[in-house]
Amino acid sequence: MPLAASSDPMNPTRSFQGLLLTLQRFWAERGCVILQPYDMEVGAGTFHPATTLRALGPKPWKAAYVQPSRRPKDGRYGENPNRLQHYYQFQVILKPSPPDLQQLYLDSLKAIGVDLALHDVRFVEDDWESPTLGAWGLGWECWCDGMEVSQFTYFQQVAGVECAPVAGELTYGLERLAMYVQGVENVYDLNFNGLEGEDRISYGDVFLQAEQEFSRHNFEYANTETLFRHFSDAEAECKALLAAGEAEEGANSAQHKLALPAYDQCIKASHVFNLLDARGVISVTERQSYILRVRELAKACGAAWLKTAGGGAN
Amino acid sequence: MPDLLLELFSEEIPARMQRKAAEDLKKLVTDALVERGLTYEGAKAFATPRRLALTIAGLPVRGRDVREERKGPRVGAPDAAVQGFLKATGLASLNQATIVSDPKKGDSYVAVIEKPGQETVAAIAEIVPAVIRSFPWPKSMRWGKASAESGSLRWVRPLHSILCTFGAETEDPEVVPFEVDGIKSGNVTYGHRFHAPGPITVKRFDDYVPSLERAKVVLDADRRKEIILADARNLAFAAGLELVEDEGLLEEVAGLVEWPVVLMGDFEERFLDIPGEAIRATIRANQKCFVLRDPATGELANRFIPVSNLMASDGGLAITAGNGRVVRARLSDAAYFWQTDRGPLPDLDTLKESAEKLGLDLAKPLDQRMAKLDKLGVVFHAKLGTQGERVQRIAALAKELAPIVGADPALAERTARLAKADLPTEMVGEFPELQGLMGRKYAELQGETASVAAAIEEHYKPLGPSDRVPTDPVSVAVALADKLDTLVGFWAIDEKPTGSKDPYALRRAALGVIRLILENGVRLELIPLLTKHGDRFSGHDSINSAFELVQFIAERLKVQLRDQGARFDLVDAVLETGVRREAMLPGMSNSRDLVLIVQRLNALGRFLDTEDGRNLLAGYRRAANILKAEEKKDGEGAFAEAPKLELIADAGLIEEKGLAVALAQATPKAEAAIAAEDYEGAMAALAELRPAVDAFFDKVTVNDPDPALRANRLKLLNQLREATRAVADFGRIAG
């Protein structure tokens, strides 16, 4: 695909939003539904039910979306040129994984302005595992000139359930990619809207203050007592919804009625745990047990999802 | 003779798995061929990131014909038996069977079945799919539409195509036809992902390799390594520098490229303030690039060498620039760690208690880190408590060991207290392989004495059989304390290595103890030391654990000595002298002092090389055999008493008297020599027995009709047996 003239603000090499829109268009043209971010705090695009839950069950599924991801521990008060506690992931999920997924991925890089005759793109072993989601897969880190720009995973198991069929997941680190194609050393210097002069909006204009404030919140001010309570509440609510949604004995349909609301509570518990972890109030031994508690919720939600229409139950 | 070419083309295979996978492919296919009687002249396997390939030369076109005779029923047997015979042998009628006559059993039918040998092509078509389906990848996966069904093909990453041809050099080889999960075998492969992605038709190995080369794929990993190494050395040389060679990295990088292109980039000189090992660690681990050094000073240079997989249209400028950007970001991180670790920690007040407990000085950064490690309660092992508790134990033991190895106890204790302090540093958190080394650097910076700083690094040593053993007494004390604490701890909670399972590397720790002791000549009675240290753990019998642990160490010593070429039987003879527990108690003659054990072994070996030694051994054997036979009659220990010298004087033969006198002279001499740790002397004293022993067996009949004389002679022989036991158990010596 020929690039638009470089003066075009929507050119993926000129603006952050241009990059994002180019990826959306690219994957839309390949049959993906373009979703909007999930409206909850998550640590990675994988947590979006469009990935976690849709990866389960026999139904084909193709989706792409941007997901703001929160990693409270990675906050650096806006002082580190490439570490953020809030950043964007672009997520693609294709179920079943198509045979030419690697080529599709390379084509998407071309679309955002990476010249494959000039840049060294490599697939380097990186097996993915999410202990909290009870999920794992095999795949690679995708390197561009030695920089990791994406994660490429063939899901083998999610929520403790074998994937059948297997879904392919692509996760682009948007800020990193944008820094690369814009040739910028500091994330806050990224051109966000592609305009120049007074009209130019940088990534820093949009997010620097948020990074500073949320770093303070994550490390210093988040009320840990409240958070511990939130964790327990979410855990209890998740379990209650899972129980309440089960089909009654002898009912016509064996479907689960509340898998998605229950999963929301699982997401909530996971994020609260991340915050507590950032506050440093969870000891090494406790940490493991919290991860296990979230995983139990995820597994139960996955099991419930398989009893819904979306999960392939009749 | 025809050749086989097989290629399995897939998405990127992890570098660390490629070499083994190629070897596995070769072994599985050739084994299966040989099992069917299809022998071959040679086989070689290859791997690149995207393919496994195998060539087998000199296979037969078909297997050998098999002729089999199967015996059937007697002539005139009932019809059911005849029908069964025909069915089992595949004969149409009895006319096809031959009749053999046996004088006793009469005539019976025999079927001669001639099976033509299987076509090799057909055998390959069965073997290869089976090998693919059961391939021993460390981790494998499912993919695509097929993965909806259970039992779908697993491979390390999606498998895309299979090339399999078979044929002689003189003809066009044929495709061996088979299908695995929808992938049909063919004669097509693909070149480099970016330079030559199109299909390439292949005949045989001879054109396969050059076709791939033209398509920018170097098939042989060893050749890729040679190219990388040569080009990297040349680039370094041209810049007046020297490549820091790294076999592990080279092997990995060769598994990441099909067409290696070696480049050189640089970074700002200011980053060279960071310890060179940390620079190398980050560039190696995160970027898989080589580093360079100045041959004059040995210091790292501000250059790095990435190996790319692309002949870029700009000659690699963009690739080098991109790698440089990442390297700089990584080095910025490392510089930040290096700076942070040297500064004070926040919230020092909360560390006071830990500092007091461990005797740390909170004014110093490394002391603060140790206090933090203790405060955080980082667990060493669930049943063995925290790192803080472990450090306290090691410090106590190091202090006790110090005078034994000639170290200053205060320095040994100080070292032990700081030995684990680098674990919570940022640098070690990021690069665990730098543990010890960073501790040393930080210790030097805060003004610790040179031997303390060095010992912080060296206390982990030796890490393996080829690793250097520390010699500085402070290092020796702490290195021993570190390993012995681990061993005593795991013995206390009864988690010893079993069979092939040794998750805490306890065998390595024991070998480390042995090498530290022997190579430094450390004189150490292990039992009392380990018993005392065992008391620092609860819930076990520390004396019992100490004995068991020493037995384990002795076993490792045995293995070690044998590996060094010592005779198995001599090692046993020395080690098994008095394994009875009471005989090993502190202060007893059967010391578990490893240095003495080895000295004794060496003296014994030399002694047995002499004629005196060999003859004494022969004499010992005769005595032992007679005693064994007679003890069977009279009971164990029947001749344990000393012989009655009056009886020998009154009624004994002259040779009997001679042996009694020789024993009376040699035994105390040998014992005195052993007490003085003079094993050569002890052996020499025993050697003096030889003429008396020879004469005794020459002239004296042990089993005299007079029971009193017989018993007395046996008692004399028993004394001879006991005398030799002082140096070794001669009964275990072979040959």
Coordinates of C-alpha atoms in Angstrom, one line a residue, chain A residues 58 76 80-83 96-103 106 110 115-128 136-141 143-148 152 154-157 161-167 176 178-185 283-285, chain B residues 10-17 50 139-149 154-158 160 193-194 252-253 256-257 285-288 307-316 318-326 328-330 333 336-337 376-379 430:
Chain A
P58 CA -15.8 -23.2 18.6
R76 CA 7.6 6.8 36.5
N80 CA 11.2 8.0 32.0
P81 CA 11.2 8.3 28.2
N82 CA 9.6 5.0 27.5
R83 CA 7.9 3.7 30.7
P96 CA -9.1 -19.8 14.1
S97 CA -5.6 -18.6 13.4
P98 CA -5.2 -18.1 9.6
P99 CA -2.4 -19.9 7.8
D100 CA -0.9 -16.6 6.6
L101 CA -1.0 -14.8 10.0
Q102 CA 2.7 -14.0 9.9
Q103 CA 2.4 -12.5 6.4
L106 CA 4.2 -8.1 8.1
K110 CA 4.3 -2.1 5.8
D115 CA 10.0 -0.6 4.9
L116 CA 10.8 -4.3 5.0
A117 CA 13.7 -3.9 2.6
L118 CA 15.3 -1.5 5.1
H119 CA 14.4 -2.9 8.5
D120 CA 15.3 -6.2 10.1
V121 CA 12.1 -7.8 11.3
R122 CA 12.5 -11.0 13.3
F123 CA 10.4 -13.5 15.2
V124 CA 12.1 -14.2 18.4
E125 CA 10.9 -17.0 20.7
D126 CA 8.7 -15.7 23.5
D127 CA 6.2 -18.0 25.1
W128 CA 3.3 -16.0 26.6
W136 CA -0.7 -19.6 27.8
G137 CA 0.4 -19.7 24.3
L138 CA 3.4 -20.1 22.0
G139 CA 4.7 -17.4 19.8
W140 CA 7.3 -14.7 19.5
E141 CA 8.3 -11.2 20.3
W143 CA 11.6 -7.4 16.7
C144 CA 12.2 -4.5 14.4
D145 CA 15.9 -3.6 14.3
G146 CA 16.3 -5.2 17.7
M147 CA 13.3 -3.5 19.3
E148 CA 10.3 -5.5 20.4
F152 CA 2.5 -12.7 18.5
Y154 CA -1.1 -18.7 19.3
F155 CA -3.4 -19.2 22.3
Q156 CA -3.3 -22.8 23.5
Q157 CA -5.2 -22.3 26.7
V161 CA -9.6 -24.3 29.0
E162 CA -7.9 -25.7 25.9
C163 CA -8.5 -23.5 22.9
A164 CA -10.3 -25.4 20.1
P165 CA -9.7 -24.0 17.6
V166 CA -6.6 -22.0 18.4
A167 CA -6.8 -18.2 18.1
R176 CA 6.9 2.1 20.7
A178 CA 5.0 5.3 16.9
M179 CA 8.3 6.3 18.4
Y180 CA 10.0 4.1 15.8
V181 CA 8.2 5.3 12.7
Q182 CA 8.3 8.9 13.9
G183 CA 12.0 8.7 14.8
V184 CA 11.4 10.1 18.3
E185 CA 13.5 9.2 21.4
S283 CA 4.2 -9.7 50.5
V284 CA 6.0 -12.2 48.3
T285 CA 4.0 -15.1 49.7
Chain B
S10 CA 7.7 -24.0 9.5
E11 CA 7.3 -20.7 11.2
E12 CA 10.2 -19.6 13.3
I13 CA 11.7 -22.3 15.5
P14 CA 13.1 -21.1 18.8
A15 CA 16.9 -20.8 18.4
R16 CA 17.6 -22.9 21.5
M17 CA 15.7 -25.9 20.1
R50 CA 12.4 -21.8 9.5
K139 CA 7.0 -27.6 23.9
S140 CA 4.6 -27.9 21.0
M141 CA 1.4 -26.3 19.9
R142 CA -1.8 -26.6 17.8
W143 CA -2.9 -24.0 15.3
G144 CA -5.4 -23.1 12.6
K145 CA -8.7 -24.7 11.6
A146 CA -7.5 -28.2 12.3
S147 CA -7.0 -27.4 16.0
A148 CA -10.8 -27.4 16.5
E149 CA -10.5 -31.2 16.5
R154 CA 1.3 -30.6 17.1
W155 CA 4.6 -28.9 16.0
V156 CA 6.8 -26.3 17.6
R157 CA 5.2 -23.6 15.5
P158 CA 2.8 -23.9 12.6
H160 CA 3.7 -25.1 6.5
R193 CA 11.5 -14.6 4.1
F194 CA 12.2 -11.2 2.6
E252 CA 21.8 -18.4 19.6
V253 CA 22.3 -15.7 17.0
L256 CA 17.9 -16.3 14.6
V257 CA 19.1 -15.7 11.0
A285 CA 20.5 -10.6 27.0
N286 CA 18.1 -8.0 25.6
Q287 CA 19.6 -7.2 22.2
K288 CA 21.6 -10.4 21.4
V307 CA 23.7 -9.6 13.5
S308 CA 20.8 -9.0 11.2
N309 CA 18.9 -11.2 8.8
L310 CA 18.7 -8.8 6.0
M311 CA 20.9 -7.2 3.3
A312 CA 19.2 -3.9 3.7
S313 CA 18.9 -1.6 0.7
D314 CA 20.7 1.2 2.6
G315 CA 23.6 -1.1 3.6
G316 CA 22.2 -1.6 7.2
A318 CA 18.6 2.0 9.5
I319 CA 19.1 -1.3 11.2
T320 CA 22.2 -0.1 13.0
A321 CA 20.5 3.1 14.0
G322 CA 17.5 1.2 15.3
N323 CA 19.6 -1.2 17.3
G324 CA 21.6 1.6 18.6
R325 CA 18.5 3.4 19.9
V326 CA 17.4 0.3 21.8
R328 CA 21.1 3.3 24.4
A329 CA 17.7 2.9 26.1
R330 CA 18.9 -0.3 27.8
D333 CA 18.3 1.8 32.4
Y336 CA 20.1 4.3 36.4
F337 CA 20.4 1.0 38.2
L376 CA 11.2 -7.8 53.2
G377 CA 11.3 -11.3 54.6
V378 CA 12.3 -12.7 51.2
V379 CA 12.0 -16.4 51.6
E430 CA 17.5 -7.0 36.1

